[in-house]
Amino acid sequence: MSHREALQDFVRTKVKATRVVVVSNRQPYMHTYEGDRIIWRRPAGGVVVALDPVLRVAKGCWVAAGQTEADRNVTDEDGRVRVPPEDPQYSLRRVWLAKEQEEGYYNGFSNEVLWPLCHTAFTRPIFRAADWQHYQGVNRLFADAALKEAGPGRALIWTQDYHLALCPQLLKAARPDLSVAHFWHIPWPNPEVFRICPWRRELLEGLLGSDLLGFHIRYHCDNFLATVANELEAKIITDQSAVQYRGRTTLVRPFPISIDYHRIVQDLDSPEVVEETRRIERLLGGRPEFLAVGVDRIDYTKGIVERLQAIDRFLERYPRYLGRFVYLGVGAPSRIHLPAYRQLRGEIAQQVEEINWKYGTETWQPVVLFDQQVSYPRVLAYLAMADVCLVTALHDGMNLVAKEFIATQQGEEPGVLILSRFTGANRELTEALPINPYDIEGSAEAIRQGLEMPREERVRRCRWLQEQIRDHDIYRWALEMLTELRRVRRGRL
Ligand code: GDG
């Protein structure tokens, strides 16, 4: 039985008497206008891939923020619409946020406080009392919508990420009988860092409303437990990795998130990916002799500046690659309203220009950068073509691109993954070439080593990594979380 079937089987047999509600900031389906016609799409992302099949089987509900006018126009007066639109199986309940709520809760508190606070990337959080007020208010909105959807009987509410840290506690306070799980998709910092947050106690208490709290790796769990020990009068049960606080117990466990490995392998042969591959080759004027690829949201945690510095150093140190090596970078712009992100985009553009000016010729540019969102088939095409994939994050909860790259390397000449030690993925993907992205010389050397690695070694490492990811795919992640939740709830899910 595949992990996907095992997950569906678990939901069908073990969760059958329970209403399942998933809560996340980002919605699994989005509607938009194309002319006067309403079309829909499924935003890319691991969580949607894993939880959509759970809800399809459970016939549950997903609560998320609506975004567009079309989103509003397809929903009923409670904000509900049946999805997937082509074959309705469960409801999506959209929560509507006013402009200033979005500004304070999303841009402000989530992305200018929690994001920099939890990533060691040396960007200072900006604490504003007004953003905190909005964060609290919006978390209440999500929790209220989830409670309505839970109905009066047995229910499991699965909340996601750093946008919704207060939800678990709000849910439990209203309904102590609910099963509540929360997954935190980014790192958890050490207590020294977290203690600068003026609202640290409230955030911790919010998360401790969960029965089960998941992080990607053990290290983040340990940091969380140490933070709780420092900040709250709570009992830490170390051997069970649990916290007892105000008469409740929260289990804290690692669940490394992953990808839909089989689907990626299958999609590689689709006409869309084949067409995109041709298009990219045309754009580059043929396939370069040595191709390095990077795919990221443009974010200061992804180490894009450091990656470009390493490429510069690599070309300086190994001039034999001049005219033969190309770095193709795809950077989807994100959080563009925030000054730190606008500044980063400018910095990257300038760096690319300098490198191309320094080494480029009339017929060859070493760096080609697309700073726009591209389609999923295009991402697969880029990754599949690469001789090396550069994942240089300064700090990353997991990093799915690393896993996606490995899944795309199905041919007889697999490429090499260069992977930052500061990603969660580094713990599992031990046959990648590890780097410290701050060490520019070391990264430049890793690029050379990756490009010159003998075929036999590339094949051995890649097949090992593929087996690892195939065995630990996104469905297993969801199944393990549900199984653990059922265990802590003593079978009462
Ligand atoms: C957070 C945590 C954790 C990127 N550009 C395009 C595009 N992508 C896709 C990638 C990948 C996803 O977006 C990015 O996932 P990552 O895991 O690499 O990074 P974050 O967005 O920071 O995600 C992270 C993750 O949550 C899950 O828990 O791993 O640590 O920070 O799937 O392929 N997809 C498309 N066009 C693009 O231009 N279609």
JSON list of C-alpha atoms in Angstrom, two decimals, residues 109-110 113-114 117-118 127 132 135-136 139 161-169 182 184 188 194 196-210 213 224 227-228 231-232 245:
[
{"chain": "A", "resi": 109, "resn": "PHE", "atom": "CA", "xyz": [3.34, 40.50, 13.11]},
{"chain": "A", "resi": 110, "resn": "SER", "atom": "CA", "xyz": [3.76, 37.31, 11.08]},
{"chain": "A", "resi": 113, "resn": "VAL", "atom": "CA", "xyz": [8.18, 39.71, 13.97]},
{"chain": "A", "resi": 114, "resn": "LEU", "atom": "CA", "xyz": [7.83, 35.93, 13.93]},
{"chain": "A", "resi": 117, "resn": "LEU", "atom": "CA", "xyz": [12.66, 36.05, 15.14]},
{"chain": "A", "resi": 118, "resn": "CYS", "atom": "CA", "xyz": [12.55, 32.34, 14.26]},
{"chain": "A", "resi": 127, "resn": "PHE", "atom": "CA", "xyz": [7.76, 44.90, 17.34]},
{"chain": "A", "resi": 132, "resn": "TRP", "atom": "CA", "xyz": [0.13, 42.40, 17.84]},
{"chain": "A", "resi": 135, "resn": "TYR", "atom": "CA", "xyz": [-2.53, 39.28, 15.16]},
{"chain": "A", "resi": 136, "resn": "GLN", "atom": "CA", "xyz": [-4.69, 38.49, 18.19]},
{"chain": "A", "resi": 139, "resn": "ASN", "atom": "CA", "xyz": [-6.31, 34.53, 15.22]},
{"chain": "A", "resi": 161, "resn": "ASP", "atom": "CA", "xyz": [2.19, 27.61, 10.94]},
{"chain": "A", "resi": 162, "resn": "TYR", "atom": "CA", "xyz": [3.39, 30.82, 12.54]},
{"chain": "A", "resi": 163, "resn": "HIS", "atom": "CA", "xyz": [0.43, 32.91, 11.40]},
{"chain": "A", "resi": 164, "resn": "LEU", "atom": "CA", "xyz": [-1.88, 31.05, 13.77]},
{"chain": "A", "resi": 165, "resn": "ALA", "atom": "CA", "xyz": [0.09, 30.51, 16.99]},
{"chain": "A", "resi": 166, "resn": "LEU", "atom": "CA", "xyz": [-2.79, 31.66, 19.20]},
{"chain": "A", "resi": 167, "resn": "CYS", "atom": "CA", "xyz": [-5.47, 29.45, 17.64]},
{"chain": "A", "resi": 168, "resn": "PRO", "atom": "CA", "xyz": [-4.81, 26.20, 19.55]},
{"chain": "A", "resi": 169, "resn": "GLN", "atom": "CA", "xyz": [-5.36, 27.89, 22.92]},
{"chain": "A", "resi": 182, "resn": "HIS", "atom": "CA", "xyz": [-0.51, 22.38, 15.26]},
{"chain": "A", "resi": 184, "resn": "TRP", "atom": "CA", "xyz": [5.05, 24.94, 12.89]},
{"chain": "A", "resi": 188, "resn": "TRP", "atom": "CA", "xyz": [12.05, 27.54, 16.51]},
{"chain": "A", "resi": 194, "resn": "PHE", "atom": "CA", "xyz": [12.91, 34.23, 21.71]},
{"chain": "A", "resi": 196, "resn": "ILE", "atom": "CA", "xyz": [13.34, 39.49, 23.20]},
{"chain": "A", "resi": 197, "resn": "CYS", "atom": "CA", "xyz": [9.72, 39.16, 22.06]},
{"chain": "A", "resi": 198, "resn": "PRO", "atom": "CA", "xyz": [7.43, 41.26, 24.25]},
{"chain": "A", "resi": 199, "resn": "TRP", "atom": "CA", "xyz": [4.54, 38.80, 23.70]},
{"chain": "A", "resi": 200, "resn": "ARG", "atom": "CA", "xyz": [6.49, 35.58, 24.17]},
{"chain": "A", "resi": 201, "resn": "ARG", "atom": "CA", "xyz": [4.33, 34.19, 26.98]},
{"chain": "A", "resi": 202, "resn": "GLU", "atom": "CA", "xyz": [1.11, 34.68, 25.05]},
{"chain": "A", "resi": 203, "resn": "LEU", "atom": "CA", "xyz": [2.58, 32.99, 21.97]},
{"chain": "A", "resi": 204, "resn": "LEU", "atom": "CA", "xyz": [3.79, 30.02, 23.99]},
{"chain": "A", "resi": 205, "resn": "GLU", "atom": "CA", "xyz": [0.48, 29.71, 25.81]},
{"chain": "A", "resi": 206, "resn": "GLY", "atom": "CA", "xyz": [-1.28, 29.87, 22.45]},
{"chain": "A", "resi": 207, "resn": "LEU", "atom": "CA", "xyz": [0.69, 26.94, 21.08]},
{"chain": "A", "resi": 208, "resn": "LEU", "atom": "CA", "xyz": [0.32, 24.97, 24.29]},
{"chain": "A", "resi": 209, "resn": "GLY", "atom": "CA", "xyz": [-3.40, 24.72, 23.56]},
{"chain": "A", "resi": 210, "resn": "SER", "atom": "CA", "xyz": [-2.48, 21.90, 21.17]},
{"chain": "A", "resi": 213, "resn": "LEU", "atom": "CA", "xyz": [2.74, 20.31, 18.40]},
{"chain": "A", "resi": 224, "resn": "PHE", "atom": "CA", "xyz": [10.77, 25.05, 22.01]},
{"chain": "A", "resi": 227, "resn": "THR", "atom": "CA", "xyz": [11.96, 28.27, 25.69]},
{"chain": "A", "resi": 228, "resn": "VAL", "atom": "CA", "xyz": [8.90, 27.06, 27.60]},
{"chain": "A", "resi": 231, "resn": "GLU", "atom": "CA", "xyz": [9.36, 31.56, 30.19]},
{"chain": "A", "resi": 232, "resn": "LEU", "atom": "CA", "xyz": [6.50, 29.69, 31.85]},
{"chain": "A", "resi": 245, "resn": "TYR", "atom": "CA", "xyz": [0.88, 23.51, 31.75]}
]
